[in-house]
Short mmCIF file of C-alpha atoms and ligand atoms in Angstrom, two decimals:
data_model
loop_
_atom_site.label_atom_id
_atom_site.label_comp_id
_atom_site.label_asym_id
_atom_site.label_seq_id
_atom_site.Cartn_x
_atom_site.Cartn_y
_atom_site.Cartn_z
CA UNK A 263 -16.59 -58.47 -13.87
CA UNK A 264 -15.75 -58.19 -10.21
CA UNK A 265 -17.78 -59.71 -7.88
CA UNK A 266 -18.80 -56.73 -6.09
CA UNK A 267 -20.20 -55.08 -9.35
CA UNK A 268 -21.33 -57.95 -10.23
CA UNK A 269 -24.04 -58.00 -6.94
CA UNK A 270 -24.33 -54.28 -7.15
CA UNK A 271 -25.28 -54.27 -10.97
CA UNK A 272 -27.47 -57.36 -10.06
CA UNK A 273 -29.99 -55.81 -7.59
CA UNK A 274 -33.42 -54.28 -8.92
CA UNK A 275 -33.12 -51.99 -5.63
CA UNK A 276 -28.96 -51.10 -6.33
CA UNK A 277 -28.15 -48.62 -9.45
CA UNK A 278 -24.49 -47.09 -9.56
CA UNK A 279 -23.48 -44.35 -11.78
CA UNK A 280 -19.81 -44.42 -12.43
CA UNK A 281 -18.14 -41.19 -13.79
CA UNK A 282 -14.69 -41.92 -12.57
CA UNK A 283 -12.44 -44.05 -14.24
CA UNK A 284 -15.25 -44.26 -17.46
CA UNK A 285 -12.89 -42.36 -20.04
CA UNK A 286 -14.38 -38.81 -18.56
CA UNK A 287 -10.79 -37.99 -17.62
CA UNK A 288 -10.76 -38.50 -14.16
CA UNK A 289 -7.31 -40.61 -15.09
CA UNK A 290 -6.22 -37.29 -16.64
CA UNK A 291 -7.09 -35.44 -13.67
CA UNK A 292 -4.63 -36.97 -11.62
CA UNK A 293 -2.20 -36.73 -14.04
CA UNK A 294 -3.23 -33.02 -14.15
CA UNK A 295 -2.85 -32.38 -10.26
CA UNK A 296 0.49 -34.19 -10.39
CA UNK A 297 2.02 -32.35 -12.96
CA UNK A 298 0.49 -29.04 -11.77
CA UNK A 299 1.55 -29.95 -7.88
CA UNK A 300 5.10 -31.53 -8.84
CA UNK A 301 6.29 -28.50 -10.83
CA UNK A 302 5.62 -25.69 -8.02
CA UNK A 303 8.08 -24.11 -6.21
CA UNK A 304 6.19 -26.01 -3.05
CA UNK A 305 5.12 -29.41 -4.54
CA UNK A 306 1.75 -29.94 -3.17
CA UNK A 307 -0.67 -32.87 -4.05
CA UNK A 308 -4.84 -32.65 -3.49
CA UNK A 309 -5.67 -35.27 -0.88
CA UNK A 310 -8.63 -37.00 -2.56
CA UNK A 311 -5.85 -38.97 -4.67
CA UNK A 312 -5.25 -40.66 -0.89
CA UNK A 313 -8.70 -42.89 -1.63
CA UNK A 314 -7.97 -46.17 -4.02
CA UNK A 315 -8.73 -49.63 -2.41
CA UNK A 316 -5.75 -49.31 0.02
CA UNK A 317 -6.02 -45.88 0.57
CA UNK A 318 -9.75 -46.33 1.54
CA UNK A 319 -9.16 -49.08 3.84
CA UNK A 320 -5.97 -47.41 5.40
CA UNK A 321 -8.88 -44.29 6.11
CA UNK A 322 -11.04 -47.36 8.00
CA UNK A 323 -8.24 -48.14 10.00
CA UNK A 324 -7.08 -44.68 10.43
CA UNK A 325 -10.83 -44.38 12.45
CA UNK A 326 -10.31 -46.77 14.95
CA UNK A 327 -7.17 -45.41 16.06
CA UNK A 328 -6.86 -44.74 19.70
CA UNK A 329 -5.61 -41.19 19.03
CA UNK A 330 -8.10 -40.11 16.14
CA UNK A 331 -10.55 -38.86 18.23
CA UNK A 332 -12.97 -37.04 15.08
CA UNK A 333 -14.67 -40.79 13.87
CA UNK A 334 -15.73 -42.42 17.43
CA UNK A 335 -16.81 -38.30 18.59
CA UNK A 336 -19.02 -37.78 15.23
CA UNK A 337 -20.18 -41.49 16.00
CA UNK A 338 -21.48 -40.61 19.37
CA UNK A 339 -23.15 -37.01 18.72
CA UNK A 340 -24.85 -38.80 15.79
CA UNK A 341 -25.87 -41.51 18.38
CA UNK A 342 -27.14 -38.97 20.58
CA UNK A 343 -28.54 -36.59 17.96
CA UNK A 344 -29.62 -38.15 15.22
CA UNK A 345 -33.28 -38.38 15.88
CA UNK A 346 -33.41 -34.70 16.42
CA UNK A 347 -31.66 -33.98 13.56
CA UNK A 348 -34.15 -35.94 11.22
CA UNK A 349 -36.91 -35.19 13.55
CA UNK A 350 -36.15 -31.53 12.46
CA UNK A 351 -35.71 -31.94 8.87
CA UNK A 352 -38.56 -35.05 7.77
CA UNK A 353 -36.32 -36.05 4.63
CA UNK A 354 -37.22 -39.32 3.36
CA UNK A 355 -33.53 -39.01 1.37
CA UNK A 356 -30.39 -39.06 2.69
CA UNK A 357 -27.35 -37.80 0.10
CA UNK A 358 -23.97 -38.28 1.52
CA UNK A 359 -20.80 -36.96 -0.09
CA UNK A 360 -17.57 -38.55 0.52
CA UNK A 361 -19.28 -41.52 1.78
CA UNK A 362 -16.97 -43.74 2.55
CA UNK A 363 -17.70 -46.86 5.09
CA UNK A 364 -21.48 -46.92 5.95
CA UNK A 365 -21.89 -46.64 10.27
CA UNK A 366 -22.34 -42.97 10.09
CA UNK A 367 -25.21 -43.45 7.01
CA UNK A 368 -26.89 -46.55 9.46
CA UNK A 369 -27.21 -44.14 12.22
CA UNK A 370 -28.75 -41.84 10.48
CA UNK A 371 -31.12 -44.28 8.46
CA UNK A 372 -32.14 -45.85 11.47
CA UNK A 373 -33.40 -42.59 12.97
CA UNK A 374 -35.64 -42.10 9.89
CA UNK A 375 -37.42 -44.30 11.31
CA UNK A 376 -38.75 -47.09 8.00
CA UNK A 377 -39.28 -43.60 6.23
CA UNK A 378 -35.74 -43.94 4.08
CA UNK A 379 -36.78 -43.83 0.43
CA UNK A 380 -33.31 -43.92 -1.04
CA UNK A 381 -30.00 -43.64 -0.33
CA UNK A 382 -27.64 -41.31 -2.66
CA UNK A 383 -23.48 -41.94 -1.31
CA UNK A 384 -21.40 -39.98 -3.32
CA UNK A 385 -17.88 -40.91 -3.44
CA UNK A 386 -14.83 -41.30 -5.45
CA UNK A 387 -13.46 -44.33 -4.08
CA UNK A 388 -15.86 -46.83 -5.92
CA UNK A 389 -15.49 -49.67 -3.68
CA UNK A 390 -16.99 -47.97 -0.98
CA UNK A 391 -19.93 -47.00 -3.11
CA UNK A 392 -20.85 -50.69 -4.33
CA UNK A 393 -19.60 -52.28 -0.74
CA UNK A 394 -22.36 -49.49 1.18
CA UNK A 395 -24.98 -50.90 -1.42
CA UNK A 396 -24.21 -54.26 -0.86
CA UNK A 397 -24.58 -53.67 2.91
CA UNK A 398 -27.24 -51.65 3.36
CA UNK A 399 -30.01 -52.94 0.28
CA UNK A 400 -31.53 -55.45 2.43
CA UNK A 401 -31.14 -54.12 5.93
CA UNK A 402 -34.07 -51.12 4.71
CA UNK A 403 -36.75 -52.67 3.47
CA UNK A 404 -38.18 -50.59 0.53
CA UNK A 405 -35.17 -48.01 0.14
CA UNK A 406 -33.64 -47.66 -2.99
CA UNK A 407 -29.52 -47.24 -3.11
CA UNK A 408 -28.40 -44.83 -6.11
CA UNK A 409 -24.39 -44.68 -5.98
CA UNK A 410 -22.64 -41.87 -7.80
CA UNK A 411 -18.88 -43.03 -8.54
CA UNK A 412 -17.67 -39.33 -8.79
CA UNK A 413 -15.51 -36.57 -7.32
CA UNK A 414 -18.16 -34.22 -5.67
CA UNK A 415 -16.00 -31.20 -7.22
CA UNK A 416 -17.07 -31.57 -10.14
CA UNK A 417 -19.63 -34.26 -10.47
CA UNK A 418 -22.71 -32.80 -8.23
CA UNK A 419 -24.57 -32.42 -11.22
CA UNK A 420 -24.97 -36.27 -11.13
CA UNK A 421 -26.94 -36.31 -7.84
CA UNK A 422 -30.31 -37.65 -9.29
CA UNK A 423 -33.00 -34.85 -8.89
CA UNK A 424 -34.67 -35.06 -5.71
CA UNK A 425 -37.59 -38.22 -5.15
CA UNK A 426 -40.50 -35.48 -5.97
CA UNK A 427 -42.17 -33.27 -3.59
CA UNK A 428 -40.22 -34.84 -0.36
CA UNK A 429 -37.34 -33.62 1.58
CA UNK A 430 -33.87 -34.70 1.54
CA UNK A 431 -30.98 -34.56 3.84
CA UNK A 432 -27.28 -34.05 2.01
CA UNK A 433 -24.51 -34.57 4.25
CA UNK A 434 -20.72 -34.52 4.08
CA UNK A 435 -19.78 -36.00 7.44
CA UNK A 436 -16.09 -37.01 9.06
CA UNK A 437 -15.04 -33.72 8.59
CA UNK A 438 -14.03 -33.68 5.17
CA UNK A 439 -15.06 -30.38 4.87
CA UNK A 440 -11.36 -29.42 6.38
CA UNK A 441 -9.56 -30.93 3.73
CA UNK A 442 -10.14 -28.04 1.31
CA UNK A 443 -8.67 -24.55 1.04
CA UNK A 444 -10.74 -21.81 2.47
CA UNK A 445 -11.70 -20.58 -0.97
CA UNK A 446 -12.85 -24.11 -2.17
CA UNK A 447 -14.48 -24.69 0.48
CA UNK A 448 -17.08 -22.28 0.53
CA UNK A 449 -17.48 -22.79 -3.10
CA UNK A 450 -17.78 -26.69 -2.31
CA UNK A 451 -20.52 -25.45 0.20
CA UNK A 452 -22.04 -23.46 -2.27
CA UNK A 453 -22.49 -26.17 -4.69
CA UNK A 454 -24.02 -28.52 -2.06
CA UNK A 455 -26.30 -25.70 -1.10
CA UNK A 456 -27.78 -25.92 -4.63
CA UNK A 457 -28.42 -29.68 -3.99
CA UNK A 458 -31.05 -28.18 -1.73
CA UNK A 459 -34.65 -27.43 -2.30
CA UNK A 460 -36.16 -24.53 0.66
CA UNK A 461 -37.38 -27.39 2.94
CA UNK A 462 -34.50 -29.42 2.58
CA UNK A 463 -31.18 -29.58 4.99
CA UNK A 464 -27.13 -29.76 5.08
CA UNK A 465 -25.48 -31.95 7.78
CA UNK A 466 -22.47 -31.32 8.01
CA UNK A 467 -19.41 -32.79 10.18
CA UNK A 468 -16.45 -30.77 11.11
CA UNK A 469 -13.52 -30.66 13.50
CA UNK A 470 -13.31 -28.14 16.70
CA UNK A 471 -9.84 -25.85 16.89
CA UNK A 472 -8.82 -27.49 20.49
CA UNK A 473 -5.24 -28.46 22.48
CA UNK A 474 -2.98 -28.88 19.68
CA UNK A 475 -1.34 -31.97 21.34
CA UNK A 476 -4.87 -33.31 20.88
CA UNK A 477 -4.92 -32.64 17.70
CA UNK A 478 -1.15 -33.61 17.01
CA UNK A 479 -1.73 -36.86 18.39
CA UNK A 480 -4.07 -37.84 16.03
CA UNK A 481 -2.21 -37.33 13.39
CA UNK A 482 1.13 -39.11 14.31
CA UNK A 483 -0.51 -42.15 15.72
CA UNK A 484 2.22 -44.47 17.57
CA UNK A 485 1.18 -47.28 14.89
CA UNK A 486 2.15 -45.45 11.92
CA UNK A 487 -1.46 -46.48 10.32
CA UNK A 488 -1.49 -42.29 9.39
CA UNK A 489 1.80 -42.55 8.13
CA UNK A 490 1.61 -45.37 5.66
CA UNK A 491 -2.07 -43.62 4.74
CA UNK A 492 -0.18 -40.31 3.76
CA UNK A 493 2.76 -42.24 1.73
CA UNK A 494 -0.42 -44.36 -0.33
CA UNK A 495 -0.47 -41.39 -2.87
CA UNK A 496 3.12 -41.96 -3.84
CA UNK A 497 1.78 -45.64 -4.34
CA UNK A 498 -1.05 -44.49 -6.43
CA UNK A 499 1.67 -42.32 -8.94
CA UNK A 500 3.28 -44.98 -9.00
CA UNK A 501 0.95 -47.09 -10.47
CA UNK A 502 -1.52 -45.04 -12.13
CA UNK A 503 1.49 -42.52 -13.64
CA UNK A 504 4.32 -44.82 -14.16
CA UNK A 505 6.65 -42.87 -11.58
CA UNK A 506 9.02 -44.43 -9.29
CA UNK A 507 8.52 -42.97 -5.90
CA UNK A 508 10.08 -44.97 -3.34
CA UNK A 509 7.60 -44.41 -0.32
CA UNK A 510 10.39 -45.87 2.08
CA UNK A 511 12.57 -42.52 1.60
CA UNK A 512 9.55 -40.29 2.59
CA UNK A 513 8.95 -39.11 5.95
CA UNK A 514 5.64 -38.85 7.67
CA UNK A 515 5.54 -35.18 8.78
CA UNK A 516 1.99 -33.56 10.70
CA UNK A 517 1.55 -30.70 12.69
CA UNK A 518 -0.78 -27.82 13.36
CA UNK A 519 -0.23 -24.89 11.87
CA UNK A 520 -1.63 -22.28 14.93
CA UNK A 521 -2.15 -19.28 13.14
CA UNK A 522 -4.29 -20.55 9.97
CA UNK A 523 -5.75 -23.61 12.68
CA UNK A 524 -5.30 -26.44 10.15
CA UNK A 525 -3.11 -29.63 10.73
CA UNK A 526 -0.56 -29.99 7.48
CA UNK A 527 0.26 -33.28 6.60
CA UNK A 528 3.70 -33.80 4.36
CA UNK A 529 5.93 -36.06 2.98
CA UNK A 530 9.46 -34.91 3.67
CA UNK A 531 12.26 -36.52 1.56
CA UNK A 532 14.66 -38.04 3.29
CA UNK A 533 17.66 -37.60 0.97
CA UNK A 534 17.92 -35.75 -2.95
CA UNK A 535 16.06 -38.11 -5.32
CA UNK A 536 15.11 -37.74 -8.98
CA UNK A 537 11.68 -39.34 -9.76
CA UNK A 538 10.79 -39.89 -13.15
CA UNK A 539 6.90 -39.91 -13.62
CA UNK A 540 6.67 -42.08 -16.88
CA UNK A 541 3.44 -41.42 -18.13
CA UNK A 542 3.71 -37.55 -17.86
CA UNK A 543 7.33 -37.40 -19.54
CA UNK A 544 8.13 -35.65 -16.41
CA UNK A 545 11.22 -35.32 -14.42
CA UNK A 546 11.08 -34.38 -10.86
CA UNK A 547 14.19 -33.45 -8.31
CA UNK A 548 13.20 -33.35 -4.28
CA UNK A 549 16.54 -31.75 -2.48
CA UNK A 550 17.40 -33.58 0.94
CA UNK A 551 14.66 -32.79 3.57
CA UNK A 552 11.98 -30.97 0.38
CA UNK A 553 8.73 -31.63 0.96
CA UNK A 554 5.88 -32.46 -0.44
CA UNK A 555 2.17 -31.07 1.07
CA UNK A 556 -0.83 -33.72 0.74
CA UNK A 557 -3.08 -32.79 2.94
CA UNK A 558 -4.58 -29.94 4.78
CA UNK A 559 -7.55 -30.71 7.64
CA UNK A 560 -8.93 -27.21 9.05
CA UNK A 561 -10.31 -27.18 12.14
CA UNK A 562 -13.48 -24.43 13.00
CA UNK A 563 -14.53 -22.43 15.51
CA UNK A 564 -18.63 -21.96 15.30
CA UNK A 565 -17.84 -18.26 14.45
CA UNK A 566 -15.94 -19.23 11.38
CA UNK A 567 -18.10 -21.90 10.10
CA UNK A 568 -21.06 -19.21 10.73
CA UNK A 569 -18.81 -17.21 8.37
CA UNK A 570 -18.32 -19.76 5.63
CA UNK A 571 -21.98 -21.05 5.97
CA UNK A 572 -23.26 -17.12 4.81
CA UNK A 573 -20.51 -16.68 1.87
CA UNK A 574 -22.17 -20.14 0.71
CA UNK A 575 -25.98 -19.07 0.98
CA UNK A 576 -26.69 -20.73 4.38
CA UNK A 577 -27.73 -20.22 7.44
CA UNK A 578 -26.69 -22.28 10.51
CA UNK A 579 -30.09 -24.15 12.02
CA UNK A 580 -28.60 -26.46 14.84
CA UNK A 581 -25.33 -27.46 16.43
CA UNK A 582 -24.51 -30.12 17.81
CA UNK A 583 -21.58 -31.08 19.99
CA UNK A 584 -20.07 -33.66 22.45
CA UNK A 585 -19.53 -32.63 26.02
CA UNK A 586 -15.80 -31.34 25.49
CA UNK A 587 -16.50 -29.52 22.31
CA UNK A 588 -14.31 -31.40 20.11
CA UNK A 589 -15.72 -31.90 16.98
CA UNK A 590 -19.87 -30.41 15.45
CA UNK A 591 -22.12 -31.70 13.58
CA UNK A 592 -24.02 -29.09 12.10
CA UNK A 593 -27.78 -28.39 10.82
CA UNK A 594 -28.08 -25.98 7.60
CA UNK A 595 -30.16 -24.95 5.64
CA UNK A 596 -30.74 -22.49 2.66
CA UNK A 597 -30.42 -18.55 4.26
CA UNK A 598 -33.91 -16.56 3.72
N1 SAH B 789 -17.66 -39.75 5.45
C1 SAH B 789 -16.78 -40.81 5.91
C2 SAH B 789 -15.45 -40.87 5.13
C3 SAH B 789 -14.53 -39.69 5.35
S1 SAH B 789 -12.99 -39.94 4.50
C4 SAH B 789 -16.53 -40.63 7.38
O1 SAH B 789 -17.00 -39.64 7.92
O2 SAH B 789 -15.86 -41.47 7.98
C5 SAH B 789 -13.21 -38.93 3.12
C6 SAH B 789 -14.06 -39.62 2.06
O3 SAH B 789 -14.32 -38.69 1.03
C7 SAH B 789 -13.36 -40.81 1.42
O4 SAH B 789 -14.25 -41.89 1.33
C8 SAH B 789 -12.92 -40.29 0.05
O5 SAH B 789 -12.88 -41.30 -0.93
C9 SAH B 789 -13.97 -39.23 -0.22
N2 SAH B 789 -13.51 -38.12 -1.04
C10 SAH B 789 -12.43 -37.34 -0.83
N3 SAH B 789 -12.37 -36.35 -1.76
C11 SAH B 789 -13.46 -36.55 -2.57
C12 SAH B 789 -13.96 -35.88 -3.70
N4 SAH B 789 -13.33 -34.82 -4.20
N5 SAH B 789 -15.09 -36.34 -4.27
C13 SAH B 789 -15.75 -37.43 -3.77
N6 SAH B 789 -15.30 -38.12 -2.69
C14 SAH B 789 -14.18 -37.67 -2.10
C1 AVI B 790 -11.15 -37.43 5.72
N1 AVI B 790 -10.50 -36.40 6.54
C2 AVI B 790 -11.49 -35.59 7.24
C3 AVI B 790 -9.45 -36.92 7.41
C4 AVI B 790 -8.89 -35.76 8.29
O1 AVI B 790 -8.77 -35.96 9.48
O2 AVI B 790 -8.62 -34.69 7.74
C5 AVI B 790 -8.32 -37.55 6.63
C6 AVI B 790 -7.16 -37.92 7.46
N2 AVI B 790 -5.93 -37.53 7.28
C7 AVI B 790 -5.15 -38.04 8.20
N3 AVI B 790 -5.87 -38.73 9.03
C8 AVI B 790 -7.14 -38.70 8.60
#
């Protein structure tokens, strides 16, 4: 056993609930989304295939760039905010989806005040599940940790049932939010608003439409860290699938689309290649220049999140901002 699960599985305060990678066909659903994505006229992959070991730790370093403003702006409103926030809602339970690294979660913790009963992080990337455990068990005394290993698509259902009679706080924070197709996205929303009992409250983090150069920037970052992020998924293919991608003769390509305000990220084939996926029996041709779409990450406007908040079954309850408006953290709750 690895050492981490080891620890994790260890703890009387630590339980983790794995329902990727346990034979529910989560290793079919990449191979699904590949073969789907590879065979369309406009080869497109979903970005949550981005998050194994590497891919995660790329995202941490991603965060500290100089030029990706989103992390170190949702950092500070949360600094500034989060006592309101958690003043306003009185949750003893804090459910994050798409967890990831834990200094978001710590802010918010800390704000509850000695009041956190238990911790639910929800992510795919289960690494980041058992390392968040292992770091925050013992810094809050009396909170129990209850990782769900699981793709919050389809695995919501796995969020334990709320500690009874209290309040609980589910947030998806960074935002993540962006990385899904209009349509998806409100049902995404939808499906965390049933997560929700009446008293209870969404937090969630998303990106402001601003300057594109701003936004450009911080997605072609001078270090290439985004780059070599965006080329992991041909990486994971490659060694989950059998395929022979070779990430060197794949561009990094980001920009922001102006009319539907999301940035695109692609991977733009620098010559015509054949790629054999082995595991999939599949055979796929890229022509010189083809490429491949990976990742969208929409940017809002408060009117459109308003929007997307009501076709979900919520109601917008407080917004918060940083001084040049560039990214939100909003308060939600269930609409009356
Ligand atoms: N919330 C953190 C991490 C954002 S990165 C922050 O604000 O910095 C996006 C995170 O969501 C990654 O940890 C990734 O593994 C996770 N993720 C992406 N798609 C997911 C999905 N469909 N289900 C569960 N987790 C997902
Ligand atoms: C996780 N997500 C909100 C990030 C974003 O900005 O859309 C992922 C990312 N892609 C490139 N850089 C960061």
């Amino acid at each position: 056993m690895n050492p981490l699960a080891e620890l994790t599985d260890r703890h009387p305060d630590i339980r983790i609930d794995v329902h990727v990678g346990d034979g529910d066909g989560a290793e079919r659903r990449l191979a699904d989304d590949v073969l789907d994505g590879l065979t369309r006229p406009f080869k497109e992959i979903p970005p949550k295939h981005f998050y194994d070991s590497r891919g995660s730790k790329l995202f941490e370093r991603i965060c500290e760039l100089p030029e990706y403003y989103p992390t170190r702006t949702e950092m500070a409103i949360l600094e500034a905010s989060a006592p309101a926030i958690v003043d306003a809602v009185g949750p003893v339970e804090l459910v994050e989806l798409g967890s990831g690294a834990t200094a978001k979660a710590r802010l918010l913790l800390d704000a509850f005040n000695g009041g956190a009963r238990r911790y639910v992080p929800v992510d795919v990337s289960e690494r980041m599940v058992r390392e968040a455990a292992v770091a925050l068990v013992d810094e809050y005394e009396g909170m129990e940790i209850h990782g769900v290993v699981g793709d919050f698509q389809r695995h919501l259902d796995r969020v334990p049932p709320p500690v009874a009679g209290e309040r609980r706080l589910v947030a998806l924070l960074g935002g993540t939010i962006g990385n899904f197709p209009p349509g998806t996205r409100r049902s995404l929303l939808r499906d965390a608003a049933a997560l929700l009992g009446p008293d209870d409250a969404f937090l969630l983090g998303t990106d402001l439409v601003k300057d594109p150069a701003i936004i450009e920037a911080a997605y072609n970052d001078a270090q290439g860290v985004t780059a070599e992020f965006n080329r992991n998924v041909l990486h994971v293919m490659n060694r989950e699938l059998g395929a022979d991608f070779d990430p060197d003769a794949f561009d990094h390509v980001a920009f922001f689309d102006r009319r539907r305000e999301w940035v695109e990220m692609r991977l733009r084939a620098q010559r015509p290649m054949t790629v054999r996926v082995a595991d999939l029996d599949l055979q796929v041709e890229f022509a010189a220049g083809e490429e491949l779409r990976t990742e969208i990450s929409a940017k809002f406007t408060r009117e459109r999140l308003e929007r997307d908040y009501a076709a979900a079954g919520l109601e917008l309850r407080g917004w918060y901002t940083d001084p040049q408006e560039l990214f939100a953290v909003t308060l939600a709750g269930r609409a009356r």
